[in-house]
CSV table of C-alpha atoms in Angstrom, one decimal:
chain,number,residue,atom,x,y,z
V,1,MET,CA,51.7,53.5,58.1
V,2,ASP,CA,48.7,55.8,58.5
V,3,SER,CA,46.0,54.4,56.3
V,4,GLY,CA,44.0,57.6,56.4
V,5,LYS,CA,40.8,55.6,56.0
V,6,PRO,CA,38.2,55.1,58.7
V,7,LEU,CA,37.4,51.6,59.8
V,8,VAL,CA,33.9,50.1,59.9
V,9,GLY,CA,32.3,52.2,62.7
V,10,GLY,CA,34.1,55.4,61.6
V,11,ILE,CA,37.3,55.1,63.8
V,12,PRO,CA,40.6,55.6,61.9
V,13,MET,CA,43.6,53.5,63.1
V,14,VAL,CA,47.3,53.8,62.6
V,15,ASN,CA,50.4,51.6,63.2
V,16,ILE,CA,52.8,53.1,65.8
V,17,ASP,CA,56.5,52.3,66.4
V,18,GLY,CA,56.8,51.4,70.1
V,19,ALA,CA,60.6,51.4,70.2
V,20,LYS,CA,60.8,54.8,68.6
V,21,ILE,CA,58.2,56.2,71.0
V,22,ARG,CA,60.1,54.9,74.0
V,23,ARG,CA,63.4,56.4,72.6
V,24,ILE,CA,61.9,59.8,72.0
V,25,ARG,CA,60.3,59.9,75.4
V,26,GLU,CA,63.5,58.9,77.2
V,27,GLU,CA,65.6,61.4,75.2
V,28,LYS,CA,63.2,64.2,76.3
V,29,SER,CA,63.3,63.0,79.9
V,30,LEU,CA,59.5,62.5,79.9
V,31,THR,CA,57.9,60.0,82.3
V,32,GLN,CA,55.2,57.5,81.2
V,33,LEU,CA,52.9,59.2,83.8
V,34,TYR,CA,53.3,62.6,82.0
V,35,VAL,CA,52.6,61.1,78.6
V,36,ALA,CA,49.7,59.1,79.9
V,37,THR,CA,48.2,62.2,81.5
V,38,VAL,CA,48.4,64.2,78.3
V,39,VAL,CA,47.0,61.5,76.1
V,40,GLY,CA,44.3,60.6,78.7
V,41,VAL,CA,45.2,56.9,79.1
V,42,THR,CA,46.9,54.8,81.9
V,43,THR,CA,50.6,54.3,82.3
V,44,ASP,CA,50.0,50.6,81.6
V,45,THR,CA,48.6,51.5,78.2
V,46,ILE,CA,51.7,53.6,77.4
V,47,SER,CA,53.9,50.6,78.4
V,48,ARG,CA,51.9,48.3,76.1
V,49,TRP,CA,52.3,50.7,73.2
V,50,GLU,CA,56.0,51.0,73.7
V,51,ASN,CA,56.4,47.2,74.0
V,52,ARG,CA,54.4,46.7,70.8
V,53,ARG,CA,51.8,44.6,72.5
V,54,TYR,CA,49.3,46.8,70.6
V,55,PRO,CA,51.0,48.2,67.5
V,56,SER,CA,47.7,49.6,66.1
V,57,ILE,CA,45.8,52.4,68.0
V,58,LYS,CA,43.2,55.1,67.3
V,59,LYS,CA,44.5,57.9,65.2
V,60,GLU,CA,43.0,60.4,67.7
V,61,ASN,CA,45.2,58.9,70.4
V,62,ALA,CA,48.2,58.8,68.1
V,63,VAL,CA,47.9,62.5,67.5
V,64,LYS,CA,47.7,63.2,71.3
V,65,LEU,CA,50.7,60.9,71.8
V,66,ALA,CA,52.8,62.8,69.2
V,67,GLU,CA,51.8,66.1,70.9
V,68,SER,CA,52.9,64.8,74.3
V,69,LEU,CA,56.3,63.8,72.8
V,70,GLU,CA,56.4,67.2,71.0
V,71,VAL,CA,57.0,65.6,67.6
V,72,GLN,CA,55.0,65.2,64.4
V,73,LEU,CA,52.6,62.3,64.0
V,74,ALA,CA,54.7,60.9,61.1
V,75,ASP,CA,57.7,60.6,63.5
V,76,ILE,CA,56.0,57.8,65.6
V,77,ILE,CA,54.3,55.9,62.7
V,78,ASP,CA,55.6,52.5,61.8
V,79,HIS,CA,56.0,52.8,58.1
V,80,ASN,CA,57.2,49.2,57.7
V,81,GLN,CA,53.9,47.7,58.7
V,82,PRO,CA,50.8,47.3,56.5
V,83,ALA,CA,47.8,49.5,57.1
V,84,PRO,CA,45.5,48.4,59.9
V,85,VAL,CA,42.7,46.0,58.8
V,86,GLU,CA,39.8,48.1,57.6
V,87,GLY,CA,37.0,46.6,59.6
V,88,PRO,CA,36.4,44.1,62.4
V,89,THR,CA,35.6,40.4,61.8
V,90,LEU,CA,32.1,39.2,62.2
V,91,ALA,CA,33.0,37.7,65.6
V,92,GLN,CA,34.6,40.9,66.7
V,93,THR,CA,31.5,42.8,65.6
V,94,PHE,CA,29.1,40.8,67.8
V,95,SER,CA,31.5,40.1,70.7
V,96,PRO,CA,31.4,42.3,73.8
V,97,PRO,CA,34.4,44.7,74.3
V,98,ARG,CA,37.3,43.3,76.3
V,99,GLN,CA,38.2,44.9,79.6
V,100,ASP,CA,41.9,45.0,78.6
V,101,ASP,CA,41.2,47.0,75.5
V,102,HIS,CA,44.5,48.8,75.0
V,103,ASP,CA,43.0,51.9,73.4
V,104,SER,CA,40.2,52.4,75.9
V,105,GLN,CA,39.7,55.8,77.6
V,106,SER,CA,37.1,54.7,80.0
V,107,ASP,CA,36.7,56.5,83.3
V,108,PRO,CA,39.0,55.1,86.1
V,109,ALA,CA,36.0,55.0,88.5
V,110,THR,CA,34.0,52.9,86.0
V,111,GLU,CA,36.9,50.5,85.5
V,112,SER,CA,37.2,50.1,89.3
V,113,VAL,CA,33.6,49.2,89.8
V,114,ASP,CA,33.7,46.8,86.8
V,115,ARG,CA,36.6,45.0,88.4
V,116,HIS,CA,34.6,44.5,91.6
V,117,VAL,CA,31.0,44.1,90.5
V,118,ALA,CA,31.4,42.0,87.3
V,119,PRO,CA,33.5,39.2,88.9
V,120,ALA,CA,31.1,39.1,91.9
V,121,PHE,CA,28.1,38.7,89.6
V,122,LYS,CA,29.7,35.9,87.6
V,123,GLU,CA,30.7,34.1,90.8
V,124,THR,CA,27.1,34.3,92.1
V,125,VAL,CA,25.8,32.8,88.9
V,126,GLN,CA,28.4,30.0,89.0
V,127,ILE,CA,27.4,29.2,92.6
V,128,ILE,CA,23.7,29.0,91.8
V,129,ALA,CA,24.4,26.8,88.8
V,130,SER,CA,26.6,24.3,90.7
V,131,PRO,CA,24.8,21.0,91.5
V,132,SER,CA,26.5,20.9,94.9
V,133,SER,CA,25.4,24.4,95.8
V,134,PRO,CA,22.7,24.9,98.5
V,135,LEU,CA,21.1,27.2,95.9
V,136,SER,CA,21.0,24.6,93.2
V,137,TRP,CA,17.2,24.3,93.6
V,138,LEU,CA,16.9,27.6,91.8
V,139,HIS,CA,17.3,25.8,88.4
V,140,LEU,CA,13.9,24.3,89.1
V,141,VAL,CA,12.3,27.8,89.4
V,142,SER,CA,10.4,29.1,86.4
V,143,ARG,CA,12.4,31.1,83.7
V,144,PRO,CA,10.5,34.4,84.4
V,145,PHE,CA,11.6,34.3,88.1
V,146,VAL,CA,15.3,33.7,87.1
V,147,ILE,CA,15.1,36.6,84.7
V,148,PHE,CA,13.6,38.8,87.4
V,149,PHE,CA,16.3,37.8,89.9
V,150,ALA,CA,19.0,38.6,87.3
V,151,ALA,CA,17.4,41.9,86.6
V,152,ILE,CA,17.5,42.8,90.3
V,153,LEU,CA,21.2,42.0,90.5
V,154,LEU,CA,22.0,44.1,87.4
V,155,ALA,CA,20.0,47.0,88.8
V,156,LEU,CA,22.0,46.8,92.1
V,157,ALA,CA,25.2,46.8,90.1
V,158,GLY,CA,24.0,49.8,88.1
V,159,LEU,CA,23.2,51.7,91.3
V,160,ILE,CA,26.7,51.0,92.7
V,161,LEU,CA,28.3,52.0,89.5
V,162,PHE,CA,26.3,55.3,89.4
V,163,TRP,CA,27.2,56.1,93.0
V,164,TRP,CA,30.9,55.4,92.5
V,165,TYR,CA,31.1,57.4,89.2
V,166,THR,CA,29.3,60.4,90.8
V,167,ALA,CA,31.6,60.4,93.8
V,168,ALA,CA,34.7,60.2,91.7
V,169,ASN,CA,33.7,63.0,89.4
V,170,GLU,CA,32.3,65.3,92.0
V,171,GLY,CA,33.1,69.0,91.2
V,172,LYS,CA,35.5,68.2,88.4
V,173,HIS,CA,34.3,71.1,86.3
V,174,GLN,CA,34.7,73.6,89.1
V,175,VAL,CA,38.4,74.4,88.7
V,176,GLU,CA,40.0,77.9,88.6
V,177,VAL,CA,43.6,78.9,87.8
V,178,PHE,CA,44.9,82.3,88.7
V,179,ARG,CA,48.3,84.0,88.1
V,180,THR,CA,49.7,86.7,90.4
V,181,LEU,CA,52.2,88.7,88.3
V,182,PRO,CA,53.9,92.1,89.2
V,183,GLU,CA,52.8,95.0,86.9
V,184,HIS,CA,56.4,95.9,86.2
V,185,ALA,CA,60.0,94.7,86.7
V,186,THR,CA,63.5,96.0,86.0
V,187,PRO,CA,65.5,94.2,83.3
V,188,GLY,CA,68.0,91.8,84.8
V,189,ILE,CA,66.3,91.8,88.3
V,190,PRO,CA,64.4,88.6,89.3
V,191,PHE,CA,60.7,88.9,90.0
V,192,PRO,CA,58.3,86.3,91.4
V,193,VAL,CA,55.2,84.7,89.8
V,194,VAL,CA,52.6,82.6,91.6
V,195,ILE,CA,50.0,80.4,90.0
V,196,GLU,CA,47.2,79.0,92.2
V,197,VAL,CA,44.8,76.2,91.3
V,198,THR,CA,41.6,75.9,93.3
V,199,THR,CA,38.6,73.6,93.1
V,200,SER,CA,35.5,72.9,95.2
V,201,SER,CA,35.8,69.2,94.6
V,202,SER,CA,36.8,67.0,97.6
V,203,MET,CA,38.3,64.4,95.3
V,204,PRO,CA,42.1,64.6,94.5
V,205,PHE,CA,43.0,64.7,90.8
V,206,SER,CA,46.1,65.1,88.6
V,207,LEU,CA,47.0,67.9,86.3
V,208,ILE,CA,49.6,69.3,84.0
V,209,LEU,CA,50.5,73.0,84.2
V,210,LYS,CA,52.2,74.8,81.3
V,211,GLU,CA,53.4,78.4,81.5
V,212,THR,CA,54.8,80.2,78.4
V,213,LEU,CA,57.1,83.1,79.2
V,214,PRO,CA,57.7,86.1,76.9
V,215,PRO,CA,60.6,85.7,74.4
V,216,ASP,CA,62.7,88.3,76.4
V,217,CYS,CA,62.2,86.5,79.7
V,218,LEU,CA,64.3,83.8,81.4
V,219,PRO,CA,63.2,81.4,84.2
V,220,ALA,CA,65.4,81.1,87.3
V,221,GLN,CA,63.9,79.1,90.1
V,222,GLY,CA,60.7,77.1,90.7
V,223,LYS,CA,58.8,75.9,93.8
V,224,PRO,CA,58.1,73.1,93.1
V,225,GLN,CA,60.8,72.7,90.5
V,226,PHE,CA,59.6,73.0,87.0
V,227,ILE,CA,60.6,71.1,83.8
V,228,SER,CA,62.0,73.8,81.4
V,229,GLN,CA,62.1,73.5,77.7
V,230,ALA,CA,64.9,75.3,75.9
V,231,THR,CA,62.6,76.9,73.4
V,232,ASN,CA,61.9,80.5,72.3
V,233,PRO,CA,59.8,81.5,74.0
V,234,PRO,CA,60.6,79.4,77.1
V,235,VAL,CA,58.0,77.0,78.4
V,236,LEU,CA,57.7,75.7,82.0
V,237,LYS,CA,55.9,72.5,82.9
V,238,TRP,CA,54.7,71.0,86.2
V,239,ILE,CA,53.0,67.6,86.8
V,240,GLY,CA,51.0,67.9,90.0
V,241,LYS,CA,48.1,66.7,92.0
V,242,ILE,CA,45.3,68.7,93.7
V,243,ILE,CA,44.7,67.5,97.3
V,244,GLY,CA,42.4,69.4,99.6
V,245,GLY,CA,41.1,71.7,96.8
V,246,HIS,CA,44.2,73.9,96.5
V,247,ALA,CA,47.7,73.8,94.9
V,248,MET,CA,50.3,76.5,94.4
V,249,TYR,CA,53.1,76.8,91.8
V,250,SER,CA,55.7,79.6,91.9
V,251,TYR,CA,58.8,80.6,90.1
V,252,LEU,CA,61.3,83.4,89.6
V,253,ALA,CA,62.1,84.9,86.3
V,254,ARG,CA,63.8,88.0,84.9
V,255,LEU,CA,63.8,90.1,81.8
V,256,LYS,CA,67.0,90.0,79.8
V,257,PRO,CA,69.3,92.9,80.7
V,258,GLU,CA,69.1,94.4,77.2
V,259,THR,CA,65.3,94.6,77.3
V,260,LYS,CA,64.1,98.1,76.5
V,261,ILE,CA,62.3,100.1,79.1
V,262,GLU,CA,58.5,100.7,78.7
V,263,THR,CA,58.1,97.6,76.6
V,264,PHE,CA,55.3,95.1,77.5
V,265,HIS,CA,55.6,91.3,77.8
V,266,GLN,CA,52.8,88.8,77.8
V,267,PHE,CA,52.6,85.5,79.8
V,268,THR,CA,50.2,82.7,78.8
V,269,GLY,CA,49.5,79.3,80.1
V,270,GLY,CA,46.9,76.7,81.2
V,271,ILE,CA,46.3,73.4,82.9
V,272,THR,CA,45.3,70.1,81.4
V,273,LEU,CA,43.1,67.7,83.4
V,274,ARG,CA,42.5,64.0,82.6
V,275,SER,CA,38.9,64.7,81.6
V,276,GLU,CA,37.1,64.9,78.3
V,277,ASN,CA,34.9,67.6,79.7
V,278,ASN,CA,37.8,69.7,80.8
V,279,PRO,CA,40.4,69.4,78.0
V,280,GLY,CA,42.2,72.6,79.0
V,281,ILE,CA,41.7,75.5,81.4
V,282,PRO,CA,43.5,78.8,80.7
V,283,ILE,CA,45.3,80.7,83.5
V,284,GLY,CA,43.5,83.9,84.6
V,285,GLY,CA,44.8,86.9,86.4
V,286,GLY,CA,47.8,89.0,85.5
V,287,GLU,CA,49.4,88.4,82.1
V,288,ILE,CA,51.2,91.6,81.1
V,289,LEU,CA,54.6,92.8,82.5
V,290,ASN,CA,56.0,96.2,81.8
V,291,ALA,CA,59.8,96.8,81.7
V,292,SER,CA,60.5,99.6,84.2
V,293,PHE,CA,63.2,101.1,86.4
V,294,PHE,CA,60.9,100.8,89.4
V,295,HIS,CA,61.2,97.8,91.7
V,296,TRP,CA,58.5,95.1,91.2
V,297,ALA,CA,57.4,95.5,94.8
V,298,ASP,CA,56.8,99.2,94.3
V,299,SER,CA,53.4,98.7,92.8
V,300,ASN,CA,52.5,102.4,92.5
V,301,SER,CA,55.9,103.3,91.0
V,302,ASP,CA,56.6,106.2,93.4
V,303,GLY,CA,60.2,105.4,94.3
V,304,ARG,CA,59.5,103.9,97.7
V,305,ILE,CA,57.9,100.8,99.3
V,306,ASP,CA,55.2,101.7,101.8
V,307,ASP,CA,53.6,99.7,104.6
V,308,ALA,CA,50.7,98.4,102.3
V,309,GLU,CA,53.1,97.3,99.6
V,310,LEU,CA,55.4,95.5,102.1
V,311,LEU,CA,52.4,93.7,103.7
V,312,SER,CA,51.1,92.7,100.2
V,313,VAL,CA,54.5,91.2,99.3
V,314,ASN,CA,54.6,89.2,102.6
V,315,GLU,CA,51.0,88.0,102.2
V,316,ILE,CA,51.5,86.7,98.6
V,317,TYR,CA,55.1,85.5,98.6
V,318,GLY,CA,56.2,85.3,102.3
V,319,GLY,CA,54.8,81.8,102.8
V,320,ILE,CA,56.6,80.2,99.9
V,321,GLU,CA,59.6,78.5,101.5
V,322,GLY,CA,62.8,78.6,99.5
V,323,LEU,CA,61.7,81.2,96.9
V,324,ASN,CA,64.5,83.8,97.0
V,325,PHE,CA,62.5,86.9,95.8
V,326,GLY,CA,64.8,89.5,97.5
V,327,LYS,CA,63.0,90.0,100.7
V,328,LYS,CA,65.9,91.7,102.5
V,329,LEU,CA,66.3,94.3,99.8
V,330,ILE,CA,62.6,95.1,99.9
V,331,GLU,CA,62.7,95.5,103.7
V,332,ASP,CA,65.8,97.8,103.4
V,333,ILE,CA,64.0,100.0,100.9
V,334,TRP,CA,60.9,100.0,103.1
V,335,SER,CA,62.9,101.2,106.2
V,336,ALA,CA,64.6,104.0,104.1
V,337,LYS,CA,63.3,107.1,102.4
V,338,GLY,CA,63.3,105.4,99.0
V,339,TYR,CA,65.4,104.1,96.2
V,340,ARG,CA,66.6,104.8,92.7
V,341,TRP,CA,67.9,102.6,89.8
V,342,ASN,CA,71.6,103.0,88.9
V,343,PRO,CA,71.9,102.0,85.2
V,344,GLU,CA,75.7,101.9,85.2
V,345,MET,CA,75.9,99.6,88.3
V,346,ARG,CA,72.7,97.9,87.3
V,347,ASN,CA,71.4,97.8,90.9
V,348,TYR,CA,69.1,99.8,93.2
V,349,GLU,CA,70.6,102.6,95.4
V,350,ILE,CA,68.8,103.0,98.7
V,351,LEU,CA,68.2,106.6,99.8
V,352,PRO,CA,69.0,107.2,103.5
């Protein structure tokens, strides 16, 4: 149960039901990687929570866990267990934190350095202390010299840690997300949407992209394929990785055929990074779509598709392999005098 009281040190804890968490995640077809990315922990941590190796976790992480599973916090609480102990023991208070702390959100780069530097340092001390070691004479050296030698080793470890952390987090704040959306579209006719994520960082990193469509809009196709939630309004999700400073996500959608003309529909969304400094970045660019009888590629709504509009379509959408945005119809309209919408047949008539 959720005690609702902070422990010594000011950190509230709750008991979670690992079996229920696993069941909810599998019912919603969510991967441990997806849940771990949303909460900001490792997949090993999610596995430990589900297997009840650590039935008590920080309330802050429990809230994020519930959000990733799209349920209420009370739905994942173990109400059959007593409230977490309200304070660490004296030994726990003065003992150093364990490296396998199940509720840690330490930086992956820091953990990597700790795994390499800490064992090496311990091994060096053990070699020096061994009577059979060629360095066993060091125990005869004065205490100040031993302290100085240990301080040098710690300083070197700190420099390595700082270098590794800096390299791993290079440019993580410089992330931009931009949506390319047509200004208008005809109800019932598919139109394309492109979302680009760019960064100046040379380091790869994972992200979760969420796109919320207007209530009168339906998703059709995604490149790469999205995870769609049957909600109103519809929500599309991608789990991806930025490599080389750029990633592109595209999809087709359409307004419902009964949508009224000259109504406006808003798109919203954002990306989530595994970083406390970048908890969420909203998507910039186009966000309003107008229901219109004009084709979405006819950007100036003049009843024809000119050279500039055709080149713009090819530049933005032509390189997306497998996205069926109606290229042939656009080229047919471009090569003719124009087009008009037939409301009875619900299609475009090309004017010879």
